[in-house]
Short mmCIF file of C-alpha atoms in Angstrom, two decimals:
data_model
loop_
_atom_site.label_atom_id
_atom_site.label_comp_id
_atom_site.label_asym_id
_atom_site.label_seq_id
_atom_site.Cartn_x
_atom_site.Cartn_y
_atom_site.Cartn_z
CA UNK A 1 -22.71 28.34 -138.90
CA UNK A 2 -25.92 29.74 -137.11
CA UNK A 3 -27.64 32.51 -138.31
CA UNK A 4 -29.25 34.96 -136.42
CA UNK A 5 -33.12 34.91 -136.22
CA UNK A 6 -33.55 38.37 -138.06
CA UNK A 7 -31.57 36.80 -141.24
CA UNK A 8 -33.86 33.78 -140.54
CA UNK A 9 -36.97 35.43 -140.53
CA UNK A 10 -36.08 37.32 -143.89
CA UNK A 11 -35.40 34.39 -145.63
CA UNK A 12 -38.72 32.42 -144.84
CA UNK A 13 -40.86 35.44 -146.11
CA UNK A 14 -38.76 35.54 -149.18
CA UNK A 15 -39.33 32.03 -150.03
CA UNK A 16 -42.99 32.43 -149.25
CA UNK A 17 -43.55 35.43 -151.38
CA UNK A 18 -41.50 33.72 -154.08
CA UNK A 19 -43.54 30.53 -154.04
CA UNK A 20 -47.00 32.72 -154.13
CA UNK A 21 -45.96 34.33 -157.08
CA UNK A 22 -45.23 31.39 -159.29
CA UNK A 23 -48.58 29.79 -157.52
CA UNK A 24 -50.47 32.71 -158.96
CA UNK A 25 -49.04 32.22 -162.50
CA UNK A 26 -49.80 28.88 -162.83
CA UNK A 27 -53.43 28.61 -161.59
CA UNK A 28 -54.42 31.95 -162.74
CA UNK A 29 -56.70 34.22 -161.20
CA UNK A 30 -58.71 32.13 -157.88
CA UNK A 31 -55.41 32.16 -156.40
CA UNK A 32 -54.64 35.82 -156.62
CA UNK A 33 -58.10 37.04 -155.23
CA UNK A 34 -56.40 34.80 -152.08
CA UNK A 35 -52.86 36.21 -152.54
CA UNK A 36 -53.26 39.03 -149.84
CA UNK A 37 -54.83 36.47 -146.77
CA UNK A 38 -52.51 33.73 -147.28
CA UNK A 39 -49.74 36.28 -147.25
CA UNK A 40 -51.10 37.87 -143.68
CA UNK A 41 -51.20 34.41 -142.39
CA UNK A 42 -47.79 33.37 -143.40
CA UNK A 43 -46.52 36.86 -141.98
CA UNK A 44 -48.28 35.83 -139.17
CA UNK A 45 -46.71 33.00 -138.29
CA UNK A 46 -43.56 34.21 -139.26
CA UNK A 47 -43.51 36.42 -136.89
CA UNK A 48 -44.42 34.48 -134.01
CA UNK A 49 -42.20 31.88 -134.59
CA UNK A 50 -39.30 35.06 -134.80
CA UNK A 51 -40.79 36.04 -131.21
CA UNK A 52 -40.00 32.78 -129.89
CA UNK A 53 -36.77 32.68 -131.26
CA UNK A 54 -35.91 36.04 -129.48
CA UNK A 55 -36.87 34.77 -126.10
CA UNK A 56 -34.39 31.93 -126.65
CA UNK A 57 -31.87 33.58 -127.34
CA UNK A 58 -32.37 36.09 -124.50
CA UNK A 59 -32.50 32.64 -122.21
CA UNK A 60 -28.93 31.37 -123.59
CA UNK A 61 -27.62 34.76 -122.96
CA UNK A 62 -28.93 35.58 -119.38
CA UNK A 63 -28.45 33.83 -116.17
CA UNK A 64 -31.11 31.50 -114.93
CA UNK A 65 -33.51 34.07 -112.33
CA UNK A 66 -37.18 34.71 -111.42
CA UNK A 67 -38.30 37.85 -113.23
CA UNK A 68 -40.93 39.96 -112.11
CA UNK A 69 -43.76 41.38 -113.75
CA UNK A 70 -42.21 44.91 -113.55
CA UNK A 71 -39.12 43.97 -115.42
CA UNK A 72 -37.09 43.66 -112.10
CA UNK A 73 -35.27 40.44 -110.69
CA UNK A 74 -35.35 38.44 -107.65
CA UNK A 75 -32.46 37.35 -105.26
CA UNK A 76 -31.13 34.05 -107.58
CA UNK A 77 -33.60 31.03 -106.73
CA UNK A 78 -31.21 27.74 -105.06
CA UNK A 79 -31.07 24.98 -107.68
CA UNK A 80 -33.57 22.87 -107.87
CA UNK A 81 -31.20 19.41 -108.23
CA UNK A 82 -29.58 20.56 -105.51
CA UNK A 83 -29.21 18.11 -102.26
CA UNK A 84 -31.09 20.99 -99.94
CA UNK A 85 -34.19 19.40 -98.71
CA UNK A 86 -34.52 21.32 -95.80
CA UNK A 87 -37.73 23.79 -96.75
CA UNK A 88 -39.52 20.21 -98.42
CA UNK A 89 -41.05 19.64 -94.69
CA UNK A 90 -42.31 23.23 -94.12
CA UNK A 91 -45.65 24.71 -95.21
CA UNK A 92 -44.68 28.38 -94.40
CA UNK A 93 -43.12 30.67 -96.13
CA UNK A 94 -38.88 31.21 -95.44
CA UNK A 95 -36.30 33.97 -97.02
CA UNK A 96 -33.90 32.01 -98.55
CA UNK A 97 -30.05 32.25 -98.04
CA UNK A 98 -28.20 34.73 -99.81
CA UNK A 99 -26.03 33.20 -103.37
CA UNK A 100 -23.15 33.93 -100.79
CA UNK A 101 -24.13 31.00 -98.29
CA UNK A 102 -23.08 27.90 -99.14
CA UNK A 103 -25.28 24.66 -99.43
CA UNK A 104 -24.29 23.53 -95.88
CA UNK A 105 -24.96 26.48 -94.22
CA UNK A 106 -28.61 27.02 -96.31
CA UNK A 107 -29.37 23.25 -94.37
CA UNK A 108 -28.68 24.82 -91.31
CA UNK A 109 -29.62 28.05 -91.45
CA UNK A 110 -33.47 27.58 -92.69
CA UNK A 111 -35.45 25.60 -89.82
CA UNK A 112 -37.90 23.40 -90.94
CA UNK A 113 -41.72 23.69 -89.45
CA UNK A 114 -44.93 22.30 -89.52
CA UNK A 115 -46.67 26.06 -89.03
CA UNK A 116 -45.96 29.68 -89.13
CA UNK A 117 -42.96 30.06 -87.60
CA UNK A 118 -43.17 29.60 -83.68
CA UNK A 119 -42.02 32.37 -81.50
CA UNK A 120 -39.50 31.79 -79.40
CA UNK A 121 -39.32 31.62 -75.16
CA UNK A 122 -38.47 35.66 -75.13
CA UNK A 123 -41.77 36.61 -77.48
CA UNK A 124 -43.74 39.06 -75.98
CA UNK A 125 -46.91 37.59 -78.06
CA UNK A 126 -50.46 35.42 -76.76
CA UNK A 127 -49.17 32.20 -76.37
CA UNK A 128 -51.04 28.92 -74.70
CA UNK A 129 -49.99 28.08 -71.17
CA UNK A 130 -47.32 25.97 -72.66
CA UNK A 131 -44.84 29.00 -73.30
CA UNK A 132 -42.24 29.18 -70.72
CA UNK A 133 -41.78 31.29 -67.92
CA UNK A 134 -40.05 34.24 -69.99
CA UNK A 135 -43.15 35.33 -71.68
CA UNK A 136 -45.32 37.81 -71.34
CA UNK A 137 -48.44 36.48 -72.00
CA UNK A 138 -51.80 35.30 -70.63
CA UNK A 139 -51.97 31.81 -69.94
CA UNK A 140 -54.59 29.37 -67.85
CA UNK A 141 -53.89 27.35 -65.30
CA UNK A 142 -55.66 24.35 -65.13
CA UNK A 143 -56.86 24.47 -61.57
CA UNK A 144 -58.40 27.36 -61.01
CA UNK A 145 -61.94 29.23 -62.81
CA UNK A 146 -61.07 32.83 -61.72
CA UNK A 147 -57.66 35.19 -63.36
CA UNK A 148 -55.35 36.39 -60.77
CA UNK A 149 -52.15 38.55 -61.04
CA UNK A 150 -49.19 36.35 -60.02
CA UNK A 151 -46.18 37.85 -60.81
CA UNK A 152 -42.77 35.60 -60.85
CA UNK A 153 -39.41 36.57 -61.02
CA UNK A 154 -38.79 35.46 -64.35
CA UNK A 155 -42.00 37.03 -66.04
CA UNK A 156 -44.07 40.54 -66.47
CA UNK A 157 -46.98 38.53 -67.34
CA UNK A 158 -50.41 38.17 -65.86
CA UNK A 159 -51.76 34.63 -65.33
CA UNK A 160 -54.18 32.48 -63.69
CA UNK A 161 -53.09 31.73 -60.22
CA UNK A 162 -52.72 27.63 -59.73
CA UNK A 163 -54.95 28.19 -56.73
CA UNK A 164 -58.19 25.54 -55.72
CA UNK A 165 -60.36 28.21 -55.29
CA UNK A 166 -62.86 29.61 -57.52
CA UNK A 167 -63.48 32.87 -56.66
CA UNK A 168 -62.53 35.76 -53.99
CA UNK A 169 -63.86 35.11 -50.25
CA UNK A 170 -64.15 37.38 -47.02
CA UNK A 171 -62.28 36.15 -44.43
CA UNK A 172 -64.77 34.43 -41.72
CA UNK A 173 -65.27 37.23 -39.29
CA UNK A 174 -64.54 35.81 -35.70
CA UNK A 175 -66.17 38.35 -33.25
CA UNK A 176 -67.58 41.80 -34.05
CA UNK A 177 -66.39 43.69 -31.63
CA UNK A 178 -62.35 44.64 -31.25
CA UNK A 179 -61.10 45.94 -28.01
CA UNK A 180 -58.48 48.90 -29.00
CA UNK A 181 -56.78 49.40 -25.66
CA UNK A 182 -56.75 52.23 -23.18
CA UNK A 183 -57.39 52.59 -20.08
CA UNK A 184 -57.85 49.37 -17.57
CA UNK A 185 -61.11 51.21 -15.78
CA UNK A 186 -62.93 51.24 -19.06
CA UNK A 187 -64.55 49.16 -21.72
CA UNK A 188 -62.35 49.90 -24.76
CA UNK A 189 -64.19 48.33 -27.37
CA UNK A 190 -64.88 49.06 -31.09
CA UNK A 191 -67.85 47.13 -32.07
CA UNK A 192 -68.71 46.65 -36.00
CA UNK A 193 -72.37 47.44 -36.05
CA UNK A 194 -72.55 49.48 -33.03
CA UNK A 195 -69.55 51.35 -33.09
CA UNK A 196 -67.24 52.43 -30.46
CA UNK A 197 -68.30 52.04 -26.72
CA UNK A 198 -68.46 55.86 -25.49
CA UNK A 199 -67.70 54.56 -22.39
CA UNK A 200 -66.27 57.02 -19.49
CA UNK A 201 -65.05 57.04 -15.60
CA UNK A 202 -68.56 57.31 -14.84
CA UNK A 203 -70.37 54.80 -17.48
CA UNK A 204 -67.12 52.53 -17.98
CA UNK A 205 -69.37 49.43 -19.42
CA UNK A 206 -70.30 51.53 -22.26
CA UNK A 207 -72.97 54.41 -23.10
CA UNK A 208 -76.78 54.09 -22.43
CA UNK A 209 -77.42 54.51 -27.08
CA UNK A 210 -74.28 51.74 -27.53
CA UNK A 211 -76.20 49.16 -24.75
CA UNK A 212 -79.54 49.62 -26.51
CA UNK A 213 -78.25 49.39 -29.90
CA UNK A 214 -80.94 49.10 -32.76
CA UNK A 215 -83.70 49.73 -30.11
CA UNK A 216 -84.58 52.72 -31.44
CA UNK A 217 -84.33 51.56 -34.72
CA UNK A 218 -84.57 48.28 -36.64
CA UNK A 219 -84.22 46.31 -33.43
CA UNK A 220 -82.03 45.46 -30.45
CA UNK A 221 -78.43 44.36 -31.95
CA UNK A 222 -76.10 43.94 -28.81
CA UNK A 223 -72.42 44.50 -29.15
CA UNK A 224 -70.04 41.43 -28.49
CA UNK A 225 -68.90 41.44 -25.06
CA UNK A 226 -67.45 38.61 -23.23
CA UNK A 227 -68.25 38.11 -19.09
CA UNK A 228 -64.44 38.95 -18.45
CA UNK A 229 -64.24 42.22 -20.28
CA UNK A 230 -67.02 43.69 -17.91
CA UNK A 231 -65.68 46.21 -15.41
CA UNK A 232 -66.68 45.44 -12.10
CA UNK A 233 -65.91 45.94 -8.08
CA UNK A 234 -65.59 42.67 -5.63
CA UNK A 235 -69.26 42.31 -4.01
CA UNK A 236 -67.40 41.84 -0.15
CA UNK A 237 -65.54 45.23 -1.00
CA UNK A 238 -69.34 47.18 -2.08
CA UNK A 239 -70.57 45.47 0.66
CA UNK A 240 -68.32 46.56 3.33
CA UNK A 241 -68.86 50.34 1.94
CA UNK A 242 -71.10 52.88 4.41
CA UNK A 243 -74.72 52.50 3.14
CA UNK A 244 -73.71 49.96 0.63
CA UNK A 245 -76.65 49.39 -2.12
CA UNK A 246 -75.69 45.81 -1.51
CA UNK A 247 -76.65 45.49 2.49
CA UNK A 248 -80.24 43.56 1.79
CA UNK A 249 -77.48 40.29 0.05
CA UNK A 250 -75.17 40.61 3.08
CA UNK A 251 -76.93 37.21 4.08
CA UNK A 252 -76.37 35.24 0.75
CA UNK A 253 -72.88 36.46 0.23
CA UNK A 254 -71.41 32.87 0.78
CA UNK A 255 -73.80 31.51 -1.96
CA UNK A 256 -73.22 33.96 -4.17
CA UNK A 257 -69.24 33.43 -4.15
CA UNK A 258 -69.91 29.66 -4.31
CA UNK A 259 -72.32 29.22 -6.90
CA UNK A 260 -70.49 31.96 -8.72
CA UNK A 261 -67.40 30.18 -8.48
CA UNK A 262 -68.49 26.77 -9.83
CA UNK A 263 -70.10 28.78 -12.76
CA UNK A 264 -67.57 31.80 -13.19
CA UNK A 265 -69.86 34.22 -12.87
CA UNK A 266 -68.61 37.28 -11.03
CA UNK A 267 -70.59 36.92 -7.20
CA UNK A 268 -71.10 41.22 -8.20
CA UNK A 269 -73.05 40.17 -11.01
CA UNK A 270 -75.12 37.24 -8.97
CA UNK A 271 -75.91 39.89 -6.63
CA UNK A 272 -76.98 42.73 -8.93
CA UNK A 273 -79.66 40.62 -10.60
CA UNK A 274 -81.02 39.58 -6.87
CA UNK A 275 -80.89 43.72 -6.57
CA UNK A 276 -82.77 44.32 -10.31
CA UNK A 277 -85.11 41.10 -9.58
CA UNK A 278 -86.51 41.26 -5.61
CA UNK A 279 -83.75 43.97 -3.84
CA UNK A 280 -82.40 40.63 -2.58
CA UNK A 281 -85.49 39.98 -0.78
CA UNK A 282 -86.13 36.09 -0.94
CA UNK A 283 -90.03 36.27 -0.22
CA UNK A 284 -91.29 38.49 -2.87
CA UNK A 285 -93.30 36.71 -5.67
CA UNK A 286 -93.97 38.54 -8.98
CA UNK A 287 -96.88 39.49 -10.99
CA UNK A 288 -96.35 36.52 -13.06
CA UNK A 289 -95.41 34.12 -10.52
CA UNK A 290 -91.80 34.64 -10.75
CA UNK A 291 -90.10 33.25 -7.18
CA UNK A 292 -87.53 34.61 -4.93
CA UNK A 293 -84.08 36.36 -4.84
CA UNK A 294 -83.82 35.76 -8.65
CA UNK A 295 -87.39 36.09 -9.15
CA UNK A 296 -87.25 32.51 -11.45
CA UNK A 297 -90.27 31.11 -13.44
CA UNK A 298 -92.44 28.68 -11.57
CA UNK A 299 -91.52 26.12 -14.23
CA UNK A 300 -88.12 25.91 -12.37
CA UNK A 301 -89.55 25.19 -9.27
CA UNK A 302 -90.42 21.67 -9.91
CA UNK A 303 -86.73 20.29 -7.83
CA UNK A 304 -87.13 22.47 -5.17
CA UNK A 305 -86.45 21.30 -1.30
CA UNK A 306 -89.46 20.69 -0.05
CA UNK A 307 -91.29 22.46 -3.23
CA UNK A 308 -89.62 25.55 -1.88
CA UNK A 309 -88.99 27.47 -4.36
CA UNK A 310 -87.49 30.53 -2.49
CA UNK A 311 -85.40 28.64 -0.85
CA UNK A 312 -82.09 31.01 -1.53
CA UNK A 313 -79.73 27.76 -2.41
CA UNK A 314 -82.33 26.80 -4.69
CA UNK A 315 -83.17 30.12 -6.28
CA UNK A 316 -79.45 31.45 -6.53
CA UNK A 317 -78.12 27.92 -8.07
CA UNK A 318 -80.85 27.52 -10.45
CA UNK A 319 -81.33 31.06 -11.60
CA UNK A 320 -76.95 31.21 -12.09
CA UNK A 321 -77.18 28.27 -13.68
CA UNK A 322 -79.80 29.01 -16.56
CA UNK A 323 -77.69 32.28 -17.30
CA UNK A 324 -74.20 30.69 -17.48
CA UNK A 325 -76.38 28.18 -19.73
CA UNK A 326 -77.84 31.12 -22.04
CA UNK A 327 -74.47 32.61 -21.81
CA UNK A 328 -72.53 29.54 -23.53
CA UNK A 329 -75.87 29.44 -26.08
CA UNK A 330 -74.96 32.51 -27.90
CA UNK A 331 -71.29 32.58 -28.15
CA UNK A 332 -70.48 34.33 -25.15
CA UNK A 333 -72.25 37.71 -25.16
CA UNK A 334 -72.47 38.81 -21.76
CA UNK A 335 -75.17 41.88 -23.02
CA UNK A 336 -77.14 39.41 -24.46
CA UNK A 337 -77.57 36.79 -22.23
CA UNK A 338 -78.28 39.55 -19.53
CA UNK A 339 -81.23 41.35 -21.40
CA UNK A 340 -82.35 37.99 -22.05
CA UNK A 341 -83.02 37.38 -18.34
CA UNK A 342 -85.10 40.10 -18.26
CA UNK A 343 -87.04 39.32 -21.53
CA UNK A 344 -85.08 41.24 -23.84
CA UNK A 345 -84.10 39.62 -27.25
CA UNK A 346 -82.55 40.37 -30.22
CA UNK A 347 -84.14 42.68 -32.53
CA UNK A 348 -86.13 44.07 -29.61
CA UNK A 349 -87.59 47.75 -30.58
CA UNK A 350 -88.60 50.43 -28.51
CA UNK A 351 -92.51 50.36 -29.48
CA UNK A 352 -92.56 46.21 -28.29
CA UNK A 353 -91.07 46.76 -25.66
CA UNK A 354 -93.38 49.47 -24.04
CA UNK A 355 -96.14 47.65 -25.33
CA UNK A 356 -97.69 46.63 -22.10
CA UNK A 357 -97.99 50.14 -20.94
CA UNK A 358 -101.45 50.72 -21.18
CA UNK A 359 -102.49 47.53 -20.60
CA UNK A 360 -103.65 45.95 -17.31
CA UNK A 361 -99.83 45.19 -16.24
CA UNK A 362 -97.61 48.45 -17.12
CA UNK A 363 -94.59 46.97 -14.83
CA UNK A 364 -94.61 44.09 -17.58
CA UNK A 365 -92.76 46.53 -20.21
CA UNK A 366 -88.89 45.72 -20.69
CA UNK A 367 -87.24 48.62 -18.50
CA UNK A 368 -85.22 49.68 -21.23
CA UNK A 369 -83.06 50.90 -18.86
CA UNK A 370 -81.93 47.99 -17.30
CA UNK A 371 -78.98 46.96 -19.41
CA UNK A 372 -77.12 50.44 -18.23
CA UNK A 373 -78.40 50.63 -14.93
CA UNK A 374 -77.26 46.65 -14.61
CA UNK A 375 -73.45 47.21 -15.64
CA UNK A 376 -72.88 51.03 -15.05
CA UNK A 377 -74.95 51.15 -11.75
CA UNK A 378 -74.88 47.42 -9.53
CA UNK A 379 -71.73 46.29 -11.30
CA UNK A 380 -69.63 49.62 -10.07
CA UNK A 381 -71.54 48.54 -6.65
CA UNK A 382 -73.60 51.72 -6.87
CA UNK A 383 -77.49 52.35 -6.64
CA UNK A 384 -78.73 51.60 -10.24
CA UNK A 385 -82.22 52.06 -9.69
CA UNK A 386 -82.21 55.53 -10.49
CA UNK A 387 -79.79 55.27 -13.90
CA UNK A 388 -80.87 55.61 -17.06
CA UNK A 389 -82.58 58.20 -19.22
CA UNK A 390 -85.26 56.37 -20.62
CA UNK A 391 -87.25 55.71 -17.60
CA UNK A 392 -90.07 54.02 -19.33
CA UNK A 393 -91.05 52.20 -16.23
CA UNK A 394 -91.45 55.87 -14.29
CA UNK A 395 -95.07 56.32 -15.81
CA UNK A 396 -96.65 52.81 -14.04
#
């Protein structure tokens, strides 16, 4: 028969008391004085041993669970001699199955991992560039130092672009000037530092200010203009005209087409420099020495027939062939390597090049006028002398 612990615990502290009393008769009065602390020990004790006997029997009467502190119960724990193994390997937290789900279905049902739980291919979360294609996240290619927006079809994410290059470039700018069309009497070109040609039926190689660019300002900065994009009139055909310009180079016509030829240089242009240098006169010498039709430096003289420098072979041939030779030097600017035969250079400014004014040789200035007068004037087989509005030269 078991007895409950209350009937237990009643009959302990009987037999206690019971065994104090006859204690106290026998050895008289030392024990009583100690009667009333043995007693509160015993009771003591008693009553623990009672509290401990409640809890068991609560634990044979109520299933096995995990009780929290605030009285309330957990979802029932799985067994721990079960055969379910499957959370040994992981060192994250899991929500168990339900008591519904049967042992089998617990094994397959709870993954096991070495981390927190990895997201999975559709996780909009940071991942490393080994996530796949699906997510949205930033990830690093390995070839590249710089991020770039590459969108795929598969994914809304941003990521570095699997590119060689390490950071944005311009594109390598090829010429600066752009023709944009129009009219076939014109020059139709939109130059990047100078701007857009102004040019018109009566200046159709450009404005006097887009010629000179930068001479009035931080220096001379000639637009890109290639030989064939000049506008120009067949020398024969300005020849031919009544009171042609051109009448003084009737004589060197033939040299002019044939030098021009094996050079391609336009015989117009061979003859408008003979006009700007000597008004095709093949005797004149310059201030400085300069020889001939072309007026060239004596240091080309030194293969001349006969030490002839004027000779008008000589002196058209060499002349042609030191501009066609400054021509292919800088790229093909026909502006340029004209003002360069007449001493101009880039980054030329107005205040060097009327220098020489009021010095002992005021014809040694640059005639700033010469680049318009040149292509708008002789080119178009008209009088250039008188073109231009700087006139710098009018004061010597």
């Amino acid at each position: 028969m078991v007895y409950p612990s209350t009937v237990l615990f009643a009959l302990a502290l009987s037999l206690s008391t019971t065994s104090l009393v006859s204690a106290a008769g026998s050895h008289g009065s030392s024990i009583h004085l100690n009667h009333n602390k043995v007693l509160a020990n015993v009771a003591r004790k008693a009553g623990f041993e009672a509290h401990q006997a409640r809890i068991l029997e609560e634990n044979l009467a109520t299933p096995k669970s995990i009780r929290k502190r605030d009285g309330g119960r957990c979802k029932t724990k799985i067994s721990s001699n079960s055969n379910d193994n499957s959370s040994s390997s992981s060192s994250a937290f899991v929500e168990t199955p339900s008591s519904t789900q049967t042992q089998a279905q617990a094994q397959t049902s709870i993954p096991a991992v070495n981390a927190i739980a990895k997201p999975t291919a559709t996780s909009s979360v940071w991942q490393e560039a080994s996530a796949t294609t699906t997510s949205s996240a930033w990830q690093e290619a390995s070839t590249t130092s710089v991020w770039q927006e590459q969108p795929s079809t598969s994914s809304g994410a941003w990521r570095a672009a699997a590119t060689t290059t390490s950071a944005w470039q311009a594109p390598a700018q090829v010429s600066v000037s752009v023709s944009i069309g129009g009219s076939g009497n014109i020059l139709n070109i939109n130059d990047l530092t100078c701007g857009w040609s102004g040019a018109t039926e009566d200046s159709p190689n450009g404005s006097q200010e887009w010629l000179n660019c930068g001479v009035n300002g931080a220096g001379w900065t000639p637009p890109f203009v290639a030989v064939g994009e000049l506008k120009t009139v067949d020398l024969k055909t300005a020849i031919g005209q009544s009171g042609s310009v051109f009448a003084p180079c009737a004589p060197y016509v033939d040299i002019m087409y044939s030098v021009g030829e094996e050079f391609n240089i336009p015989p117009i242009m061979i003859a408008a420099f003979a006009m700007q240098e000597s008004t095709c006169q093949p005797g004149v010498v310059g201030q400085g020495g300069e020889q001939g039709l072309m007026q060239i430096s004596k240091d080309k003289c030194a293969n001349a027939p006969g030490g002839n420098c004027q000779d008008p072979w000589y002196n058209i041939h060499t002349s042609v062939s030191y501009f066609a030779s400054t021509l292919n030097g800088n790229g093909g600017n026909v502006l340029l390597a004209i003002g360069t035969y007449n001493g101009w250079y880039s980054g030329l400014t107005y205040s060097s090049a009327t220098a020489a004014r009021w010095s002992s040789c005021c014809r040694c200035q640059n005639n700033l006028d010469y680049l318009y007068s040149f292509t708008n004037g002789f080119l178009q087989g008209k009088n250039g002398y008188s073109m231009g509005s700087i006139q710098n030269l009018a004061v010597c």
